[in-house]
mmCIF file of C-alpha atoms in Angstrom:
data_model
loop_
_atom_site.group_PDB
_atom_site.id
_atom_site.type_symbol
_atom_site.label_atom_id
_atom_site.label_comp_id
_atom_site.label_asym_id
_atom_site.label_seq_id
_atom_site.Cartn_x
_atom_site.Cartn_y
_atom_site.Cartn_z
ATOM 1 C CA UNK A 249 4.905 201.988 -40.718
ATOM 2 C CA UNK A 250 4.634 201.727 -44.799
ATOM 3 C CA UNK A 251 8.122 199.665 -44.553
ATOM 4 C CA UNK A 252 7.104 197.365 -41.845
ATOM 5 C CA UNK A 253 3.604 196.758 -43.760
ATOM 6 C CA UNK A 254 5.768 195.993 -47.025
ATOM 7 C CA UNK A 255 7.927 193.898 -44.917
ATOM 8 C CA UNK A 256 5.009 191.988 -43.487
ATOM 9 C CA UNK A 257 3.138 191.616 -47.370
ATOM 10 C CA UNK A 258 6.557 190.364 -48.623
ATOM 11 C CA UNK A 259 6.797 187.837 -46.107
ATOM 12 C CA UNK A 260 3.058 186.927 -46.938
ATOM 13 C CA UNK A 261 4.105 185.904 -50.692
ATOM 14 C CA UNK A 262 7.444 184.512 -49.908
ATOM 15 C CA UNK A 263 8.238 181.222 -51.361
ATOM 16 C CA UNK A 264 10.068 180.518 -47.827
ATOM 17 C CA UNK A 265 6.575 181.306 -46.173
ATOM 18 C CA UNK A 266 4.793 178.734 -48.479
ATOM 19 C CA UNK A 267 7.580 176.514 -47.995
ATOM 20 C CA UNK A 268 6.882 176.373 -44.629
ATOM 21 C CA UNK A 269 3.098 176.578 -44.486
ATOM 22 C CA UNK A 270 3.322 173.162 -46.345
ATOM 23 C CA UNK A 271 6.192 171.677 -44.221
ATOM 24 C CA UNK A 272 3.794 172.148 -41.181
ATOM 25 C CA UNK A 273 0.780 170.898 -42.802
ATOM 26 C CA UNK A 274 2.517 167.933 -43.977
ATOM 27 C CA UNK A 275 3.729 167.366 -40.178
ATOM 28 C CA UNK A 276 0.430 167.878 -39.246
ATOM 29 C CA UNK A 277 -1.516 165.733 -41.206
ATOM 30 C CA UNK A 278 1.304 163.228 -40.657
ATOM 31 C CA UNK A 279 0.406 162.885 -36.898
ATOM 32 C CA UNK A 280 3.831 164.198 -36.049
ATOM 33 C CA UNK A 281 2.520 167.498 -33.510
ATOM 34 C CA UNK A 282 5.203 168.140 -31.448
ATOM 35 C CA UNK A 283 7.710 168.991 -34.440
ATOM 36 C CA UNK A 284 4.631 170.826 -36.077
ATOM 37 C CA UNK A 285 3.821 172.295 -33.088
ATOM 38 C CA UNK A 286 7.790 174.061 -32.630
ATOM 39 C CA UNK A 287 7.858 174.629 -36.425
ATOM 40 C CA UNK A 288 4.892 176.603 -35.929
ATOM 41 C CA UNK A 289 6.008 178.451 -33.128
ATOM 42 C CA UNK A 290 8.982 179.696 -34.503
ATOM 43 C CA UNK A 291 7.460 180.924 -37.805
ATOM 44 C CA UNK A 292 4.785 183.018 -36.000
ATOM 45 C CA UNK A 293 7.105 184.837 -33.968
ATOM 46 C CA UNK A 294 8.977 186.282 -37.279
ATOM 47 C CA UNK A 295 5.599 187.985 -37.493
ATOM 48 C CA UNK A 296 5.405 189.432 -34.249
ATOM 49 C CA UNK A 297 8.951 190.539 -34.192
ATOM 50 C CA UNK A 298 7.451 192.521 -37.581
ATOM 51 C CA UNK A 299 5.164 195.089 -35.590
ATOM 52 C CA UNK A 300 5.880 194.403 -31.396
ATOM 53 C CA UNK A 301 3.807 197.999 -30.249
ATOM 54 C CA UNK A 302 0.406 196.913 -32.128
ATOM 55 C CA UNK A 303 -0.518 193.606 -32.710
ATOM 56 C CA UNK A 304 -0.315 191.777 -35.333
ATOM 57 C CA UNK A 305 -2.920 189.767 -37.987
ATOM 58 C CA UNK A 306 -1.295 186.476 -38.479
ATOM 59 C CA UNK A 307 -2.267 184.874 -41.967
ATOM 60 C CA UNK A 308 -5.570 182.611 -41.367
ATOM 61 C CA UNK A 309 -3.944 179.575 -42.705
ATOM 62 C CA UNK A 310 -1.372 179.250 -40.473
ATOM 63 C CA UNK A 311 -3.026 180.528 -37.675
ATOM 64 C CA UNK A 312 -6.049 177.904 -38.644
ATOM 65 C CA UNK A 313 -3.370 174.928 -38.203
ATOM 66 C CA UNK A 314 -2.045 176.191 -35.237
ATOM 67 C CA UNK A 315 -5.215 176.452 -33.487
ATOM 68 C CA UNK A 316 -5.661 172.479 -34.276
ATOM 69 C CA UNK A 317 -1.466 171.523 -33.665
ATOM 70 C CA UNK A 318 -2.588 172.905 -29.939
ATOM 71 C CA UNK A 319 -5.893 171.011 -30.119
ATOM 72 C CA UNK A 320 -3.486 167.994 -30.211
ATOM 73 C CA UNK A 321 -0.488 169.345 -28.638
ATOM 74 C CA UNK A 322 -1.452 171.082 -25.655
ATOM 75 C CA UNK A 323 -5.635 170.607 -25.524
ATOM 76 C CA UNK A 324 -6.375 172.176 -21.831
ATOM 77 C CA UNK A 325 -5.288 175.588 -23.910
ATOM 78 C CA UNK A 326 -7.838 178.008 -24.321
ATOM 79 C CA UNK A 327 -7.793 179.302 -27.708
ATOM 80 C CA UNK A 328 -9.919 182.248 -27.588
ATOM 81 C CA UNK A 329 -7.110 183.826 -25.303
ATOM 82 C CA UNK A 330 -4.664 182.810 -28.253
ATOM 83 C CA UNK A 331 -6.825 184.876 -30.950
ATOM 84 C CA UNK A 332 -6.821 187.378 -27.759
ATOM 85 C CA UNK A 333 -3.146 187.935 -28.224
ATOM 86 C CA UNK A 334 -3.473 188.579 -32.228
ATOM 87 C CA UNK A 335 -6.837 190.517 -32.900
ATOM 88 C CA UNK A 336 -7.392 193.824 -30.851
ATOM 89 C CA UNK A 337 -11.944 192.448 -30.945
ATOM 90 C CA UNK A 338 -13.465 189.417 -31.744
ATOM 91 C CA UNK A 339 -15.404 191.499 -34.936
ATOM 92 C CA UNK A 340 -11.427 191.336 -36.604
ATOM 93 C CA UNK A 341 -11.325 187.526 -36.465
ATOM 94 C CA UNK A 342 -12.374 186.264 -39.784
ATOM 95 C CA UNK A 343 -14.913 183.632 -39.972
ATOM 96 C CA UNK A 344 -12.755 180.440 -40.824
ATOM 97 C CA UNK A 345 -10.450 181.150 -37.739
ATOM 98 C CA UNK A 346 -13.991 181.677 -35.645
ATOM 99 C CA UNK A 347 -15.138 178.802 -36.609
ATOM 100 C CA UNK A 348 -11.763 176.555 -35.801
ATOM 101 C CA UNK A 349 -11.862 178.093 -32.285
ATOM 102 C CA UNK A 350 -15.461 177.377 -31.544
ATOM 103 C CA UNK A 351 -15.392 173.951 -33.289
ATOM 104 C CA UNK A 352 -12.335 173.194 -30.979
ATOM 105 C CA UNK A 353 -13.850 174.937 -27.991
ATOM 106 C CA UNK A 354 -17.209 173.532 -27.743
ATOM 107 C CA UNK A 355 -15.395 170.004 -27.852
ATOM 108 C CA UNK A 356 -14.063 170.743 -24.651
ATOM 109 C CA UNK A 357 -17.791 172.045 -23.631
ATOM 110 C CA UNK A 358 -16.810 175.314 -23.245
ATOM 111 C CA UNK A 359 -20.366 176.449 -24.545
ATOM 112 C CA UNK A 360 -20.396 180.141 -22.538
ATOM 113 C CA UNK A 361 -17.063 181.840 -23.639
ATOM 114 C CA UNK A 362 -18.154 180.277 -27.201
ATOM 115 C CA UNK A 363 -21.493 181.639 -27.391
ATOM 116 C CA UNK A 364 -20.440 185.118 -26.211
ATOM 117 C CA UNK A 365 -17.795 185.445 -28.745
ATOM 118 C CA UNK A 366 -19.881 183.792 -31.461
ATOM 119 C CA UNK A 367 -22.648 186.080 -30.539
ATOM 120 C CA UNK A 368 -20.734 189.519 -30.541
ATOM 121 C CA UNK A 369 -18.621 188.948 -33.671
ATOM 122 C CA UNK A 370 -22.019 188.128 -35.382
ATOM 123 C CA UNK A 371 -24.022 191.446 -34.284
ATOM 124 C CA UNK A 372 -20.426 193.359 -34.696
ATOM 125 C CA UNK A 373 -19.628 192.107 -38.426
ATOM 126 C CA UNK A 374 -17.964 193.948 -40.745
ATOM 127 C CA UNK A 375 -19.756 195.332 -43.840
ATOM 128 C CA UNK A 376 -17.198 193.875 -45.890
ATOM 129 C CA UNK A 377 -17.821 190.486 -44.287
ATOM 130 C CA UNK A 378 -21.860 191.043 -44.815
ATOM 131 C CA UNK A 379 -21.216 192.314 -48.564
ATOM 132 C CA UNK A 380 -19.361 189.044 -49.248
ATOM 133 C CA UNK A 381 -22.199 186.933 -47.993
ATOM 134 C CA UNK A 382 -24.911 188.664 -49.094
ATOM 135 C CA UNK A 383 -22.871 187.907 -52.500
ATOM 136 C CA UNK A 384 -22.532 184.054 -51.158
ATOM 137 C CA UNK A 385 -18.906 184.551 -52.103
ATOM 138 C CA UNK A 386 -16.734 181.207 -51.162
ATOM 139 C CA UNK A 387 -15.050 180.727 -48.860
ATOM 140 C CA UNK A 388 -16.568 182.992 -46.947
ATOM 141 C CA UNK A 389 -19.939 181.787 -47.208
ATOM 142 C CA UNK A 390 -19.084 178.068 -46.766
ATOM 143 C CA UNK A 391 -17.448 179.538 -43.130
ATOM 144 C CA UNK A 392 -20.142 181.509 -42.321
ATOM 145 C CA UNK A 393 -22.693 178.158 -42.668
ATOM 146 C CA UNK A 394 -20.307 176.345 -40.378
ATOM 147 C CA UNK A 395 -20.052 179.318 -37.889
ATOM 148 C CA UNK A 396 -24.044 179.419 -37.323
ATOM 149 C CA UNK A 397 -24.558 174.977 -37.102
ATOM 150 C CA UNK A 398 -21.565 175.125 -34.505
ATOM 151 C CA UNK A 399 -23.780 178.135 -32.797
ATOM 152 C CA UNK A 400 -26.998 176.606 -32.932
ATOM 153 C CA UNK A 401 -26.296 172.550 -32.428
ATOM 154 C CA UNK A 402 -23.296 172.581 -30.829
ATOM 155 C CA UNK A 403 -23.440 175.682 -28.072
ATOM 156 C CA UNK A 404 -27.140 176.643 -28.070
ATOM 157 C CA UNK A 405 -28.818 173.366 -27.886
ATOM 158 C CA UNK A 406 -26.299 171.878 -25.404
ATOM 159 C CA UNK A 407 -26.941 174.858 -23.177
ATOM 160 C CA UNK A 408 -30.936 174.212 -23.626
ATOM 161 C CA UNK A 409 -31.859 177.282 -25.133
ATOM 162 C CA UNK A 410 -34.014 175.879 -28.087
ATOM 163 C CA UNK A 411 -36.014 178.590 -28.151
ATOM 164 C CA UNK A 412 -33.602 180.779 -28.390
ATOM 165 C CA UNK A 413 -31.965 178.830 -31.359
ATOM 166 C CA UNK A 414 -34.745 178.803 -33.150
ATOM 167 C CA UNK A 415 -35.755 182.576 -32.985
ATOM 168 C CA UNK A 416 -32.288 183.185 -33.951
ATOM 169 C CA UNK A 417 -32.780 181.172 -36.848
ATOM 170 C CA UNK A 418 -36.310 183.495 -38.079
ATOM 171 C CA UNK A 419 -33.982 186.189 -37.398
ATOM 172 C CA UNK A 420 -31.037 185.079 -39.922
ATOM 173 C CA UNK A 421 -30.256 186.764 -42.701
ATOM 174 C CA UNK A 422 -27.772 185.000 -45.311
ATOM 175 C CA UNK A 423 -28.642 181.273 -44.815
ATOM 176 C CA UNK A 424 -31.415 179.964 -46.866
ATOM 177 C CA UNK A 425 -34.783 178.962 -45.959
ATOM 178 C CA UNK A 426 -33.739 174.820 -46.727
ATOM 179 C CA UNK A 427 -30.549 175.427 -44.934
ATOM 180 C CA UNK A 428 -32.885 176.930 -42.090
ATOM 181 C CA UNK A 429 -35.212 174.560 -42.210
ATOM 182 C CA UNK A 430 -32.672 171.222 -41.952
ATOM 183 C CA UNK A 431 -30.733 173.214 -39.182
ATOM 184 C CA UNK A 432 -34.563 173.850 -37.111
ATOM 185 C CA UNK A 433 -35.769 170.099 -37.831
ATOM 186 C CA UNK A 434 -32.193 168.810 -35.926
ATOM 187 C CA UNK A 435 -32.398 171.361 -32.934
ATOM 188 C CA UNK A 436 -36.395 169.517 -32.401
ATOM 189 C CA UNK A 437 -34.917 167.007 -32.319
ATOM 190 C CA UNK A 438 -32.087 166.931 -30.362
ATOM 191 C CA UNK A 439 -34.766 168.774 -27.757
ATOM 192 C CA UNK A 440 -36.758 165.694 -28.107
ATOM 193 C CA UNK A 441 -34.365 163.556 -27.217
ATOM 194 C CA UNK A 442 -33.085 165.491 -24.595
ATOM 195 C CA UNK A 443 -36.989 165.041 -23.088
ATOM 196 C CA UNK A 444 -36.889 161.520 -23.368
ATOM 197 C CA UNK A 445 -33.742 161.096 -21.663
ATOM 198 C CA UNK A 446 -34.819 163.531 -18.544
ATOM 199 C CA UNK A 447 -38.376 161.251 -18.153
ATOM 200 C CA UNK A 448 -36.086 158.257 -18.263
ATOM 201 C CA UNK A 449 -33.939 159.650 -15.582
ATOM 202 C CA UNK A 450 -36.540 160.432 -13.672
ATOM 203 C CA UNK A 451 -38.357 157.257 -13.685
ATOM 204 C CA UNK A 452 -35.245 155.306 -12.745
ATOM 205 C CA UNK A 453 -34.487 157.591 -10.029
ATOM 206 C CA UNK A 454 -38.351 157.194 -8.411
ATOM 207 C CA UNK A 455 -38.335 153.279 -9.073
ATOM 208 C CA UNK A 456 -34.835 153.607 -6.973
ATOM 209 C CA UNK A 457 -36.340 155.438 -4.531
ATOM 210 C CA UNK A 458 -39.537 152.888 -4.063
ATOM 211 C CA UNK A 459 -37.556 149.357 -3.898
ATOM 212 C CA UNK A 460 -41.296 147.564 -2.202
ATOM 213 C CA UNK A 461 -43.348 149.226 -5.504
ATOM 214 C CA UNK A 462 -43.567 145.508 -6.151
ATOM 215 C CA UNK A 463 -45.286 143.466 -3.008
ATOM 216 C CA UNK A 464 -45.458 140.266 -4.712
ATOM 217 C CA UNK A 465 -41.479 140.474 -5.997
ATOM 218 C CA UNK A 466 -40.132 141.508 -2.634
ATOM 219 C CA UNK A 467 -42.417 138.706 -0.454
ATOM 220 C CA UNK A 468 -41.080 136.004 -2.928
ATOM 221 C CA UNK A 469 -37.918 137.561 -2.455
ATOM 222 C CA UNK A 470 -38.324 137.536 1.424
ATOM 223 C CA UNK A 471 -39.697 133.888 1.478
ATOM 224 C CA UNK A 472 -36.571 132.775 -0.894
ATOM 225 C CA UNK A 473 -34.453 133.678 1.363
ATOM 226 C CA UNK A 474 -35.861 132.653 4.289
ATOM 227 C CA UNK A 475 -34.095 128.863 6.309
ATOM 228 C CA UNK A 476 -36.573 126.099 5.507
ATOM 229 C CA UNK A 477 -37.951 124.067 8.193
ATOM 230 C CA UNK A 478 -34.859 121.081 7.443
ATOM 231 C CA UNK A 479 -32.367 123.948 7.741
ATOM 232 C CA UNK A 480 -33.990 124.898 11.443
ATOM 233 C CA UNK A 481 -34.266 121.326 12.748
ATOM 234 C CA UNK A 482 -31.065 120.487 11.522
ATOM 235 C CA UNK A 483 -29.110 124.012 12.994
ATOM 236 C CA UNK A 484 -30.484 123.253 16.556
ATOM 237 C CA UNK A 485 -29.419 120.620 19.127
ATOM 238 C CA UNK A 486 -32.589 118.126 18.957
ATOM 239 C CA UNK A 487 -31.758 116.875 22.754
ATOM 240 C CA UNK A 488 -31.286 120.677 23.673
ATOM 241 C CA UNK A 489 -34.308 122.090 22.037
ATOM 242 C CA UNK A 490 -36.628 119.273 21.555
ATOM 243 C CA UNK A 491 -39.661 120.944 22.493
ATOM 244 C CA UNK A 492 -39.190 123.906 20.098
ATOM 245 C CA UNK A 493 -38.425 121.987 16.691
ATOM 246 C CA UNK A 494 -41.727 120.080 17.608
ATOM 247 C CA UNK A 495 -43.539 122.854 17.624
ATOM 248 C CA UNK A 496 -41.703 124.071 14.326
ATOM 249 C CA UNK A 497 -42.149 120.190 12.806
ATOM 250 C CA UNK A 498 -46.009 120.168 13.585
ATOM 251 C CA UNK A 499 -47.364 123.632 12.148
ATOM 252 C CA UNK A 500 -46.363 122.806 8.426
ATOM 253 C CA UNK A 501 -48.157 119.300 9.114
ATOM 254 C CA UNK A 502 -51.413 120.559 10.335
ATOM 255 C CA UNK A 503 -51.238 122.953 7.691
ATOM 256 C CA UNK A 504 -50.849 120.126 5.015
ATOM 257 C CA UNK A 505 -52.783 117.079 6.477
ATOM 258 C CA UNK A 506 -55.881 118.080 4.330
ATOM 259 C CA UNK A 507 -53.388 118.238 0.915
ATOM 260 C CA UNK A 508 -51.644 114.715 1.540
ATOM 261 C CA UNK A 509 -55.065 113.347 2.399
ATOM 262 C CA UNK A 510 -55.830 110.999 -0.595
ATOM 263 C CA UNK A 511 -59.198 110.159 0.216
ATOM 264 C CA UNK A 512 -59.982 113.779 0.622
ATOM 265 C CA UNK A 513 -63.082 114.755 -1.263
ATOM 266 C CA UNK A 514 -61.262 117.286 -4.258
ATOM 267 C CA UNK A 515 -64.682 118.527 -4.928
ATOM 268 C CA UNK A 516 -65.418 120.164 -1.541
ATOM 269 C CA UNK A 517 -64.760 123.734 -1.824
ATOM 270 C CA UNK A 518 -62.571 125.559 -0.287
ATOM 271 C CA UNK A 519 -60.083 122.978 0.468
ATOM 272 C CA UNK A 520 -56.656 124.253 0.164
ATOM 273 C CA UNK A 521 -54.227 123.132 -2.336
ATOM 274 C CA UNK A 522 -50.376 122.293 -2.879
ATOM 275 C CA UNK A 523 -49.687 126.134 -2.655
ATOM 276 C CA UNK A 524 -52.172 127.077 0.158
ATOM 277 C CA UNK A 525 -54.553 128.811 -2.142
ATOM 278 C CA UNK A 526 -57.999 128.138 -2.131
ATOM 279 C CA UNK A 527 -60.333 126.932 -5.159
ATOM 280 C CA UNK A 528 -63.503 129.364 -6.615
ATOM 281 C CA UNK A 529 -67.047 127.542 -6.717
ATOM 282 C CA UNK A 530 -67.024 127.646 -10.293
ATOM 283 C CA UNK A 531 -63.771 126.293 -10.737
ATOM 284 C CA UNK A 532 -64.499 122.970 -8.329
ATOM 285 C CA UNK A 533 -68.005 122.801 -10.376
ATOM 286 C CA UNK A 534 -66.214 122.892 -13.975
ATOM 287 C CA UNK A 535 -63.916 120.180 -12.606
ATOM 288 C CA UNK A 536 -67.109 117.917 -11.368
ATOM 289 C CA UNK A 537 -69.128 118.503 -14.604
ATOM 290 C CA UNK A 538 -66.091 117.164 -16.617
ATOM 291 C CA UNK A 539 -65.487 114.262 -14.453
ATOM 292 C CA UNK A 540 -68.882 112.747 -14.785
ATOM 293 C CA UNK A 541 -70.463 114.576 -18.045
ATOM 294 C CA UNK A 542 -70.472 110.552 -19.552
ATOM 295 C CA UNK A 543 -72.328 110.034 -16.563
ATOM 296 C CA UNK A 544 -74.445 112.741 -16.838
ATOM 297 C CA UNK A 545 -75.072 112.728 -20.650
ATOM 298 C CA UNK A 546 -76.280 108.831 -20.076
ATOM 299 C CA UNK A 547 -78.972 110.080 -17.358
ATOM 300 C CA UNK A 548 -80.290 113.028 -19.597
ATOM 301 C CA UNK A 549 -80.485 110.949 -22.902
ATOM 302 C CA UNK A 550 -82.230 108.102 -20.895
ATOM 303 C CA UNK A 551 -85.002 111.137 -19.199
ATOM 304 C CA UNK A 552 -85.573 112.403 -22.846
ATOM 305 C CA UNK A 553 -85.848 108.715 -24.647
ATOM 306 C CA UNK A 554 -88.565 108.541 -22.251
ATOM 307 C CA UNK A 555 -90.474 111.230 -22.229
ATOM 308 C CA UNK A 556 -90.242 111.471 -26.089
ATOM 309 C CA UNK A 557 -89.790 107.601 -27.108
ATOM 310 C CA UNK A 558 -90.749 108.662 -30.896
ATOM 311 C CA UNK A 559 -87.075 110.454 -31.251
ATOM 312 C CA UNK A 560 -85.308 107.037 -31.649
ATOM 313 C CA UNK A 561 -88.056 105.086 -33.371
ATOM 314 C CA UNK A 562 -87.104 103.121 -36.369
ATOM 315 C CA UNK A 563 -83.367 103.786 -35.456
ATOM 316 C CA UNK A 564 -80.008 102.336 -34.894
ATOM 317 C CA UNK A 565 -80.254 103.289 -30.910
ATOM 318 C CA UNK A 566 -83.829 102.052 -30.604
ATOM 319 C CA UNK A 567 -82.400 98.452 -31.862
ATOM 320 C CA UNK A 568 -79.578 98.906 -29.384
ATOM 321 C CA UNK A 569 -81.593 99.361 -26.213
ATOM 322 C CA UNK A 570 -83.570 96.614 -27.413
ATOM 323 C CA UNK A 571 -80.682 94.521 -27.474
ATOM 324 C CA UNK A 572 -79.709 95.735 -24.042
ATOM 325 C CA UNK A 573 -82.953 95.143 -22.530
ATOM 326 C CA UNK A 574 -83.484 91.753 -23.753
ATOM 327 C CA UNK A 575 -79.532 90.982 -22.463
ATOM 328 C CA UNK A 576 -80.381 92.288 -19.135
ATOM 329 C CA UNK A 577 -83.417 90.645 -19.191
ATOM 330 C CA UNK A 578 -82.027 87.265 -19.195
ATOM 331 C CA UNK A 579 -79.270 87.844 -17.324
ATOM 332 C CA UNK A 580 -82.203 88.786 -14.172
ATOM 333 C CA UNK A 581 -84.527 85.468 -15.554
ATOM 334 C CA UNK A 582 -80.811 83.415 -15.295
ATOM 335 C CA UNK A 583 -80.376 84.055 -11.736
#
């Protein structure tokens, strides 16, 4: 066991291990997956062939750019069974391969698996994992902050369960109360959002459901699409039906006479207009007062003049009417 563990350190530090590490990442970040992805394959199986009875821990950075060549190469893979094959419980997984998995996972909305695995490796961590964050030692730390936003905005909140989130968050131990505080303020709002989205939902769906809400939309609707009169008389036989289209012809002209009427008396009310509606007392009264206010303003000056003749004494009007008088005057003495 000693000699396979040296085995399995020496091929840790190899050059030929680095070598390769970087000829995948390079492949990787190069877009070129499939040659990535058989590079990688190969390499990992020099470590199983190590130690075939128990499994074995392959190092996190290759097994971190795995995880995202299959993203790419084969994406309807489920990764937690791939960290299945390599760690014996999810509390052996360190915390920047857990959060890979559950960043790739929950993109694929995976959110129960995710937050069951999430969940145990965080109430089954290791001391050593705790000591190192209690310590905020990097990476681990850095990981660890990742780990718990992926938890909380990205599987919780999806799922729902804001309270949950946010009792979980009360309940934290290592993050700090800012941190906290920024990751609390997004799950509001993403709940907020999520409210507004449900009421709009729902308001679409009842308007869909009550098509007549609006009577005066749907009758204009109705009467659009109605045939006119023209379009009847015309689409019938006039010889055939002659006695129908008069009947058709002479209901919109009763209906009308009193609107092409010129000499009708605009002032009576309740005569029907262009439209058919009908005009309010006070409406046909404003109309009459503005048609003969000069009329009427003549009248009541002449009533006051005289009653109270001293108002226009020594004035322009009083030499006005004067003038008017004395015209009309001779006009009656001329004839």
């Amino acid at each position: 066991m000693l000699e396979q563990s040296n085995s399995e350190s020496d091929l840790l530090h190899s050059e030929q291990y680095k070598k390769n590490l970087k000829a995948i990442s390079k492949l990787f970040i190069t877009k070129k997956f499939n040659p990535a992805y058989d590079l990688c394959e190969n390499y990992i199986k020099t470590f199983e062939e190590i130690e075939k009875k128990n499994r074995i821990i392959i190092p996190s950075d290759l097994l971190q750019i795995y995880l995202k060549i299959i993203e790419q190469v084969k994406p309807e893979t489920d990764n937690w069974a791939i960290l299945n094959k390599f760690y014996k419980d999810v509390n052996e997984i360190p915390s920047k391969i857990l959060t890979t998995c559950a960043l790739i996972e929950v993109k694929k909305q995976n959110f129960e698996i995710s937050k069951k695995n999430i969940k145990k490796w965080l109430r089954e961590m290791p001391e050593e994992e705790k000591e190192k964050l209690r310590g905020k030692e990097q990476p681990n730390f850095k990981f660890y902050e990742m780990l718990i936003e992926i938890y909380v905005l990205h599987v919780l909140a999806p799922l729902e369960e804001y309270n949950s989130s946010i009792d979980f968050l009360e309940g934290e131990d290592y993050l700090t109360m800012d941190r906290k505080k920024l990751i609390c303020d997004k799950v509001i709002k993403m709940e907020t959002l999520k409210s507004q989205e449900k009421l709009k939902a729902k308001n679409t769906k009842s308007n869909q459901k009550s098509p007549n809400k609006n009577l005066f939309s749907s009758f204009a609707e109705t009467t659009s699409t109605s045939p006119s009169i023209n379009d009847i008389i015309t689409s019938k036989d006039i010889d055939d039906n002659d006695k129908k289209n008069r009947e058709v012809v002479k209901k919109p002209k009763s209906k009308q006479k009193k609107v092409s009427n010129k000499h009708q008396n605009r002032y009576d009310i309740g005569n029907a207009v262009i439209d058919g509606s009908y005009d309010s007392f006070w409406k046909v009264f404003a109309r009459f007062l503005m048609d003969k206010a000069p009329i009427l303003i003549i009248i009541i000056l002449c009533i006051v003049i005289k009653r109270n003749p001293e108002i226009i004494r020594g004035t322009i009007f009083e030499r006005i009417l004067k003038k008017l008088y004395e015209t009309i005057m001779l006009i009656i003495n001329i004839n």
